[in-house]
Amino acid sequence: MTQAIQKTLRDSAAMRWTALLLLALAMFCAYIFMDILSPIKDLMQETRGWDSTAFGTMQGSEVFLNVFVFFLIFAGIILDKMGVRFTAVLSAAVMLVGACVKWYAVTEAFMGSGLETWFNNNLNYIPVFDELGVSPFYEGMPASAKFAACGFMIFGCGCEMAGITVSRGIVKWFKGREMALAMGSEMALARLGVATCMIFSPFFARLGGEVSVSRSVAFGVVLMCIALIMSIVYFFMDKKLDAQTGEAEEKDDPFKISDLGKILTDMGFWIVALLCVLYYSAIFPFQKYAVNMLQCNLTLTAPDADSFWASSSVTIFQYVIMLVVAAAGFASNFQKKANLKYGLLGLSIAALITYCYMGFMRQSAESIFAVFPLLAVLITPILGSYLDHHGKAASMLVLGSLLLIACHLTFAFVLPMFKDSAVGGIIIAYTTILVLGASFSLVPAALWPSVPKLVDAKVIGSAYALIFWIQNIGLWLFPLLIGKVLDQTNPQIVEGVKNGTIAPDVAAVSYDYTAPLVMLASLGVAALLLGLVLKVVDRKKGIGLELPNITE
């Protein structure tokens, strides 16, 4: 019997990490599309007339169906009934459909079409949702933003379904093994998608010297096709695992609505869920505005048009250096020989410095923010391995909250003080972005592996779905709030654009971001308090959140 178990894919380190790579690559592509318009917010205002309210409403629409039509809850039920592999392929297909709709919404073909006319004349009032103040549309919202929001809603259903599926898949392949390292590694690779988006979305939008925002979205659509392929490959790999182990897919274990009661009555679950919504609401919505925030708080002077720093080739070169930073830093944690370990670490640091220098020379806000996940990639294996062998998950969440507060307050009050300093402002920006990325790596490594300790294995999919649903409330609300707060606290810009005294391209980089950043920092304060409560609950109830994940 023991010999048979050892021959399964799951007990082969290479095979289970290959399964993880397939899931992570699919999420890598999804993360790119999720923020595909974030680094070109200024271009959306210039070319499509999207002000901050329209931009924020469209960005928040990603999770609208998940939250208000409870699709994410249904996704969890589908996952528990149909299993990981079916749900993985379904989620990738749904994401691709939504991506195609969003792409068409920002194309030249949509402008002036009958569809644009219809969207201009309709969806200006949604019964019930308007009364509640949660409508994904509003009167005066550009038609392209409305239609893009429809596509983003569909994409969001698939993306969040994919998120809970990946978490469930990792539990299936890594439970009792290096689960925190696996979850942290998956998120580290997925977050490279954010960096990839920040670099290549503006690159494609400005390719050839002609601005076309639809090219950026088309790039994302191609990647969603790749995500679907990765999911299909995983389908067959997962099916072979079940054939080897003789385990039935989760659909053979009937789901009962009453099972949700076991989850909803657990205080530890609710604290983890609220921690999740607070922490993620301070990160993901911020990512959608981060490039524009830097444009508004840094004095950036475009390099000469005929210089190397303004060429398209520098984008590719900088991205290759980014991959060197990530790959060398990540690999250094797995080396047993000291000379190889520190050699790779040194290469990663040298490449990071080179990358930052290139970002400074390019004077590009998007390439500056693209450094966001790099330190996280470097330290994720360290954190994951520590949690797997030593525990302290709740303590890590408290530390992550402290770093989150410090970073947002630095962006709000310190960075604007260095706006006139070409070098000082960028150094502060780089440092703060790297620390923020590092703090974010604490969450997947510490939070997600804690869920299986709180709920029965049969309803893990539904537990993840409930957490993601609660998280999605914040991911819907805060992009919208940031946009509204920006317009409310910068009335001179809004009025200037309306009466024509301020050009849209000037207005797009003139916002004061202090109020939104303070709002995000307050979420960190709330997360810190909940983290401290979680430590107390864990100690009293013996949940085991501070215990190691590896049990064999």
mmCIF file of N, CA and C in Angstrom, residues 347-422:
data_model
loop_
_atom_site.group_PDB
_atom_site.id
_atom_site.type_symbol
_atom_site.label_atom_id
_atom_site.label_comp_id
_atom_site.label_asym_id
_atom_site.label_seq_id
_atom_site.Cartn_x
_atom_site.Cartn_y
_atom_site.Cartn_z
ATOM 1 N N LEU A 347 23.128 38.390 -7.520
ATOM 2 C CA LEU A 347 22.668 38.673 -8.882
ATOM 3 C C LEU A 347 21.291 39.332 -8.851
ATOM 4 N N SER A 348 20.422 38.834 -7.987
ATOM 5 C CA SER A 348 19.080 39.398 -7.884
ATOM 6 C C SER A 348 19.122 40.853 -7.424
ATOM 7 N N ILE A 349 19.939 41.141 -6.427
ATOM 8 C CA ILE A 349 20.042 42.512 -5.904
ATOM 9 C C ILE A 349 20.627 43.446 -6.954
ATOM 10 N N ALA A 350 21.682 42.974 -7.648
ATOM 11 C CA ALA A 350 22.303 43.790 -8.697
ATOM 12 C C ALA A 350 21.310 44.073 -9.815
ATOM 13 N N ALA A 351 20.533 43.044 -10.189
ATOM 14 C CA ALA A 351 19.526 43.232 -11.238
ATOM 15 C C ALA A 351 18.428 44.186 -10.780
ATOM 16 N N LEU A 352 18.058 44.123 -9.488
ATOM 17 C CA LEU A 352 17.040 45.028 -8.955
ATOM 18 C C LEU A 352 17.513 46.477 -9.012
ATOM 19 N N ILE A 353 18.762 46.703 -8.649
ATOM 20 C CA ILE A 353 19.317 48.063 -8.713
ATOM 21 C C ILE A 353 19.341 48.555 -10.160
ATOM 22 N N THR A 354 19.724 47.664 -11.072
ATOM 23 C CA THR A 354 19.737 48.021 -12.494
ATOM 24 C C THR A 354 18.337 48.364 -12.979
ATOM 25 N N TYR A 355 17.362 47.543 -12.557
ATOM 26 C CA TYR A 355 15.985 47.792 -12.950
ATOM 27 C C TYR A 355 15.516 49.167 -12.455
ATOM 28 N N CYS A 356 15.800 49.477 -11.200
ATOM 29 C CA CYS A 356 15.383 50.758 -10.623
ATOM 30 C C CYS A 356 16.050 51.927 -11.337
ATOM 31 N N TYR A 357 17.318 51.770 -11.685
ATOM 32 C CA TYR A 357 18.030 52.822 -12.413
ATOM 33 C C TYR A 357 17.370 53.063 -13.772
ATOM 34 N N MET A 358 16.995 51.975 -14.456
ATOM 35 C CA MET A 358 16.347 52.116 -15.752
ATOM 36 C C MET A 358 14.986 52.801 -15.622
ATOM 37 N N GLY A 359 14.253 52.476 -14.544
ATOM 38 C CA GLY A 359 12.978 53.133 -14.308
ATOM 39 C C GLY A 359 13.150 54.620 -14.097
ATOM 40 N N PHE A 360 14.229 54.990 -13.383
ATOM 41 C CA PHE A 360 14.526 56.409 -13.158
ATOM 42 C C PHE A 360 14.865 57.104 -14.477
ATOM 43 N N MET A 361 15.682 56.471 -15.284
ATOM 44 C CA MET A 361 16.077 57.068 -16.554
ATOM 45 C C MET A 361 14.901 57.177 -17.525
ATOM 46 N N ARG A 362 13.999 56.240 -17.459
ATOM 47 C CA ARG A 362 12.825 56.288 -18.343
ATOM 48 C C ARG A 362 11.812 57.333 -17.879
ATOM 49 N N GLN A 363 11.895 57.728 -16.590
ATOM 50 C CA GLN A 363 10.948 58.696 -16.028
ATOM 51 C C GLN A 363 9.505 58.234 -16.271
ATOM 52 N N SER A 364 9.287 56.980 -15.965
ATOM 53 C CA SER A 364 7.998 56.351 -16.249
ATOM 54 C C SER A 364 7.363 55.863 -14.958
ATOM 55 N N ALA A 365 6.191 56.391 -14.615
ATOM 56 C CA ALA A 365 5.512 56.002 -13.379
ATOM 57 C C ALA A 365 5.130 54.532 -13.400
ATOM 58 N N GLU A 366 4.722 54.032 -14.576
ATOM 59 C CA GLU A 366 4.312 52.634 -14.643
ATOM 60 C C GLU A 366 5.475 51.675 -14.424
ATOM 61 N N SER A 367 6.658 52.016 -14.935
ATOM 62 C CA SER A 367 7.808 51.136 -14.726
ATOM 63 C C SER A 367 8.319 51.247 -13.293
ATOM 64 N N ILE A 368 8.073 52.374 -12.636
ATOM 65 C CA ILE A 368 8.440 52.520 -11.219
ATOM 66 C C ILE A 368 7.546 51.629 -10.360
ATOM 67 N N PHE A 369 6.242 51.674 -10.603
ATOM 68 C CA PHE A 369 5.347 50.855 -9.779
ATOM 69 C C PHE A 369 5.498 49.372 -10.089
ATOM 70 N N ALA A 370 6.007 49.027 -11.260
ATOM 71 C CA ALA A 370 6.154 47.617 -11.626
ATOM 72 C C ALA A 370 7.104 46.875 -10.701
ATOM 73 N N VAL A 371 7.866 47.613 -9.880
ATOM 74 C CA VAL A 371 8.773 46.974 -8.921
ATOM 75 C C VAL A 371 7.994 46.363 -7.750
ATOM 76 N N PHE A 372 6.706 46.630 -7.688
ATOM 77 C CA PHE A 372 5.843 46.226 -6.569
ATOM 78 C C PHE A 372 6.027 44.772 -6.111
ATOM 79 N N PRO A 373 6.010 43.779 -7.005
ATOM 80 C CA PRO A 373 6.052 42.404 -6.510
ATOM 81 C C PRO A 373 7.455 41.825 -6.341
ATOM 82 N N LEU A 374 8.502 42.565 -6.698
ATOM 83 C CA LEU A 374 9.819 41.940 -6.801
ATOM 84 C C LEU A 374 10.391 41.508 -5.452
ATOM 85 N N LEU A 375 10.291 42.348 -4.433
ATOM 86 C CA LEU A 375 10.776 41.959 -3.116
ATOM 87 C C LEU A 375 9.915 40.825 -2.551
ATOM 88 N N ALA A 376 8.621 40.830 -2.897
ATOM 89 C CA ALA A 376 7.742 39.749 -2.449
ATOM 90 C C ALA A 376 8.193 38.412 -3.019
ATOM 91 N N VAL A 377 8.586 38.401 -4.283
ATOM 92 C CA VAL A 377 9.062 37.163 -4.907
ATOM 93 C C VAL A 377 10.305 36.649 -4.186
ATOM 94 N N LEU A 378 11.160 37.566 -3.762
ATOM 95 C CA LEU A 378 12.402 37.196 -3.083
ATOM 96 C C LEU A 378 12.145 36.592 -1.707
ATOM 97 N N ILE A 379 11.232 37.190 -0.935
ATOM 98 C CA ILE A 379 11.058 36.747 0.456
ATOM 99 C C ILE A 379 9.941 35.729 0.650
ATOM 100 N N THR A 380 9.098 35.529 -0.370
ATOM 101 C CA THR A 380 7.983 34.585 -0.217
ATOM 102 C C THR A 380 8.448 33.182 0.178
ATOM 103 N N PRO A 381 9.477 32.618 -0.467
ATOM 104 C CA PRO A 381 9.925 31.288 -0.035
ATOM 105 C C PRO A 381 10.392 31.264 1.415
ATOM 106 N N ILE A 382 11.031 32.355 1.853
ATOM 107 C CA ILE A 382 11.503 32.434 3.238
ATOM 108 C C ILE A 382 10.306 32.408 4.192
ATOM 109 N N LEU A 383 9.301 33.241 3.895
ATOM 110 C CA LEU A 383 8.114 33.306 4.741
ATOM 111 C C LEU A 383 7.342 31.993 4.720
ATOM 112 N N GLY A 384 7.163 31.448 3.510
ATOM 113 C CA GLY A 384 6.423 30.199 3.382
ATOM 114 C C GLY A 384 7.094 29.060 4.118
ATOM 115 N N SER A 385 8.403 28.959 3.958
ATOM 116 C CA SER A 385 9.144 27.893 4.629
ATOM 117 C C SER A 385 9.090 28.066 6.149
ATOM 118 N N TYR A 386 9.183 29.308 6.601
ATOM 119 C CA TYR A 386 9.121 29.571 8.039
ATOM 120 C C TYR A 386 7.758 29.160 8.600
ATOM 121 N N LEU A 387 6.685 29.534 7.896
ATOM 122 C CA LEU A 387 5.343 29.195 8.363
ATOM 123 C C LEU A 387 5.106 27.696 8.322
ATOM 124 N N ASP A 388 5.636 27.019 7.294
ATOM 125 C CA ASP A 388 5.466 25.572 7.192
ATOM 126 C C ASP A 388 6.157 24.844 8.339
ATOM 127 N N HIS A 389 7.335 25.337 8.729
ATOM 128 C CA HIS A 389 8.132 24.638 9.743
ATOM 129 C C HIS A 389 7.972 25.185 11.158
ATOM 130 N N HIS A 390 7.637 26.502 11.270
ATOM 131 C CA HIS A 390 7.600 27.116 12.606
ATOM 132 C C HIS A 390 6.250 27.746 12.957
ATOM 133 N N GLY A 391 5.387 27.983 11.958
ATOM 134 C CA GLY A 391 4.082 28.583 12.252
ATOM 135 C C GLY A 391 4.139 30.096 12.382
ATOM 136 N N LYS A 392 3.337 30.659 13.301
ATOM 137 C CA LYS A 392 3.236 32.100 13.553
ATOM 138 C C LYS A 392 2.456 32.840 12.462
ATOM 139 N N ALA A 393 1.420 32.209 11.902
ATOM 140 C CA ALA A 393 0.643 32.841 10.828
ATOM 141 C C ALA A 393 -0.053 34.118 11.306
ATOM 142 N N ALA A 394 -0.680 34.083 12.476
ATOM 143 C CA ALA A 394 -1.389 35.256 12.980
ATOM 144 C C ALA A 394 -0.429 36.417 13.236
ATOM 145 N N SER A 395 0.752 36.109 13.723
ATOM 146 C CA SER A 395 1.753 37.157 13.963
ATOM 147 C C SER A 395 2.191 37.803 12.660
ATOM 148 N N MET A 396 2.287 36.996 11.594
ATOM 149 C CA MET A 396 2.663 37.527 10.289
ATOM 150 C C MET A 396 1.610 38.502 9.768
ATOM 151 N N LEU A 397 0.336 38.203 10.034
ATOM 152 C CA LEU A 397 -0.742 39.088 9.600
ATOM 153 C C LEU A 397 -0.671 40.436 10.315
ATOM 154 N N VAL A 398 -0.309 40.418 11.582
ATOM 155 C CA VAL A 398 -0.149 41.659 12.338
ATOM 156 C C VAL A 398 0.998 42.484 11.761
ATOM 157 N N LEU A 399 2.108 41.827 11.459
ATOM 158 C CA LEU A 399 3.251 42.522 10.875
ATOM 159 C C LEU A 399 2.891 43.115 9.515
ATOM 160 N N GLY A 400 2.173 42.350 8.697
ATOM 161 C CA GLY A 400 1.758 42.847 7.391
ATOM 162 C C GLY A 400 0.886 44.084 7.500
ATOM 163 N N SER A 401 0.021 44.127 8.487
ATOM 164 C CA SER A 401 -0.854 45.289 8.689
ATOM 165 C C SER A 401 -0.053 46.525 9.073
ATOM 166 N N LEU A 402 0.933 46.361 9.926
ATOM 167 C CA LEU A 402 1.787 47.489 10.327
ATOM 168 C C LEU A 402 2.521 48.082 9.123
ATOM 169 N N LEU A 403 3.060 47.210 8.280
ATOM 170 C CA LEU A 403 3.771 47.683 7.091
ATOM 171 C C LEU A 403 2.818 48.381 6.125
ATOM 172 N N LEU A 404 1.614 47.854 6.016
ATOM 173 C CA LEU A 404 0.610 48.449 5.133
ATOM 174 C C LEU A 404 0.282 49.878 5.555
ATOM 175 N N ILE A 405 0.075 50.078 6.843
ATOM 176 C CA ILE A 405 -0.232 51.416 7.366
ATOM 177 C C ILE A 405 0.905 52.378 7.059
ATOM 178 N N ALA A 406 2.126 51.952 7.343
ATOM 179 C CA ALA A 406 3.291 52.813 7.140
ATOM 180 C C ALA A 406 3.435 53.217 5.673
ATOM 181 N N CYS A 407 3.199 52.276 4.759
ATOM 182 C CA CYS A 407 3.381 52.562 3.331
ATOM 183 C C CYS A 407 2.356 53.566 2.823
ATOM 184 N N HIS A 408 1.083 53.380 3.150
ATOM 185 C CA HIS A 408 0.059 54.303 2.652
ATOM 186 C C HIS A 408 0.227 55.705 3.243
ATOM 187 N N LEU A 409 0.627 55.793 4.491
ATOM 188 C CA LEU A 409 0.865 57.115 5.087
ATOM 189 C C LEU A 409 2.094 57.784 4.469
ATOM 190 N N THR A 410 3.078 56.987 4.086
ATOM 191 C CA THR A 410 4.250 57.545 3.391
ATOM 192 C C THR A 410 3.843 58.108 2.040
ATOM 193 N N PHE A 411 3.025 57.371 1.298
ATOM 194 C CA PHE A 411 2.539 57.870 0.007
ATOM 195 C C PHE A 411 1.723 59.151 0.190
ATOM 196 N N ALA A 412 0.951 59.216 1.285
ATOM 197 C CA ALA A 412 0.047 60.351 1.494
ATOM 198 C C ALA A 412 0.775 61.619 1.911
ATOM 199 N N PHE A 413 1.765 61.487 2.810
ATOM 200 C CA PHE A 413 2.345 62.684 3.414
ATOM 201 C C PHE A 413 3.827 62.913 3.116
ATOM 202 N N VAL A 414 4.577 61.857 2.919
ATOM 203 C CA VAL A 414 6.027 62.023 2.704
ATOM 204 C C VAL A 414 6.353 62.213 1.227
ATOM 205 N N LEU A 415 5.810 61.387 0.384
ATOM 206 C CA LEU A 415 6.128 61.470 -1.049
ATOM 207 C C LEU A 415 5.832 62.842 -1.649
ATOM 208 N N PRO A 416 4.676 63.484 -1.351
ATOM 209 C CA PRO A 416 4.415 64.809 -1.938
ATOM 210 C C PRO A 416 5.445 65.863 -1.531
ATOM 211 N N MET A 417 6.099 65.679 -0.367
ATOM 212 C CA MET A 417 7.114 66.638 0.070
ATOM 213 C C MET A 417 8.344 66.623 -0.831
ATOM 214 N N PHE A 418 8.525 65.537 -1.576
ATOM 215 C CA PHE A 418 9.699 65.399 -2.438
ATOM 216 C C PHE A 418 9.337 65.526 -3.923
ATOM 217 N N LYS A 419 8.192 66.145 -4.193
ATOM 218 C CA LYS A 419 7.755 66.247 -5.584
ATOM 219 C C LYS A 419 8.742 67.021 -6.440
ATOM 220 N N ASP A 420 9.397 68.010 -5.861
ATOM 221 C CA ASP A 420 10.352 68.818 -6.626
ATOM 222 C C ASP A 420 11.742 68.205 -6.674
ATOM 223 N N SER A 421 11.930 67.070 -5.994
ATOM 224 C CA SER A 421 13.231 66.396 -5.990
ATOM 225 C C SER A 421 13.183 65.233 -6.975
ATOM 226 N N ALA A 422 13.874 65.378 -8.088
ATOM 227 C CA ALA A 422 13.824 64.373 -9.152
ATOM 228 C C ALA A 422 14.324 63.015 -8.672
#
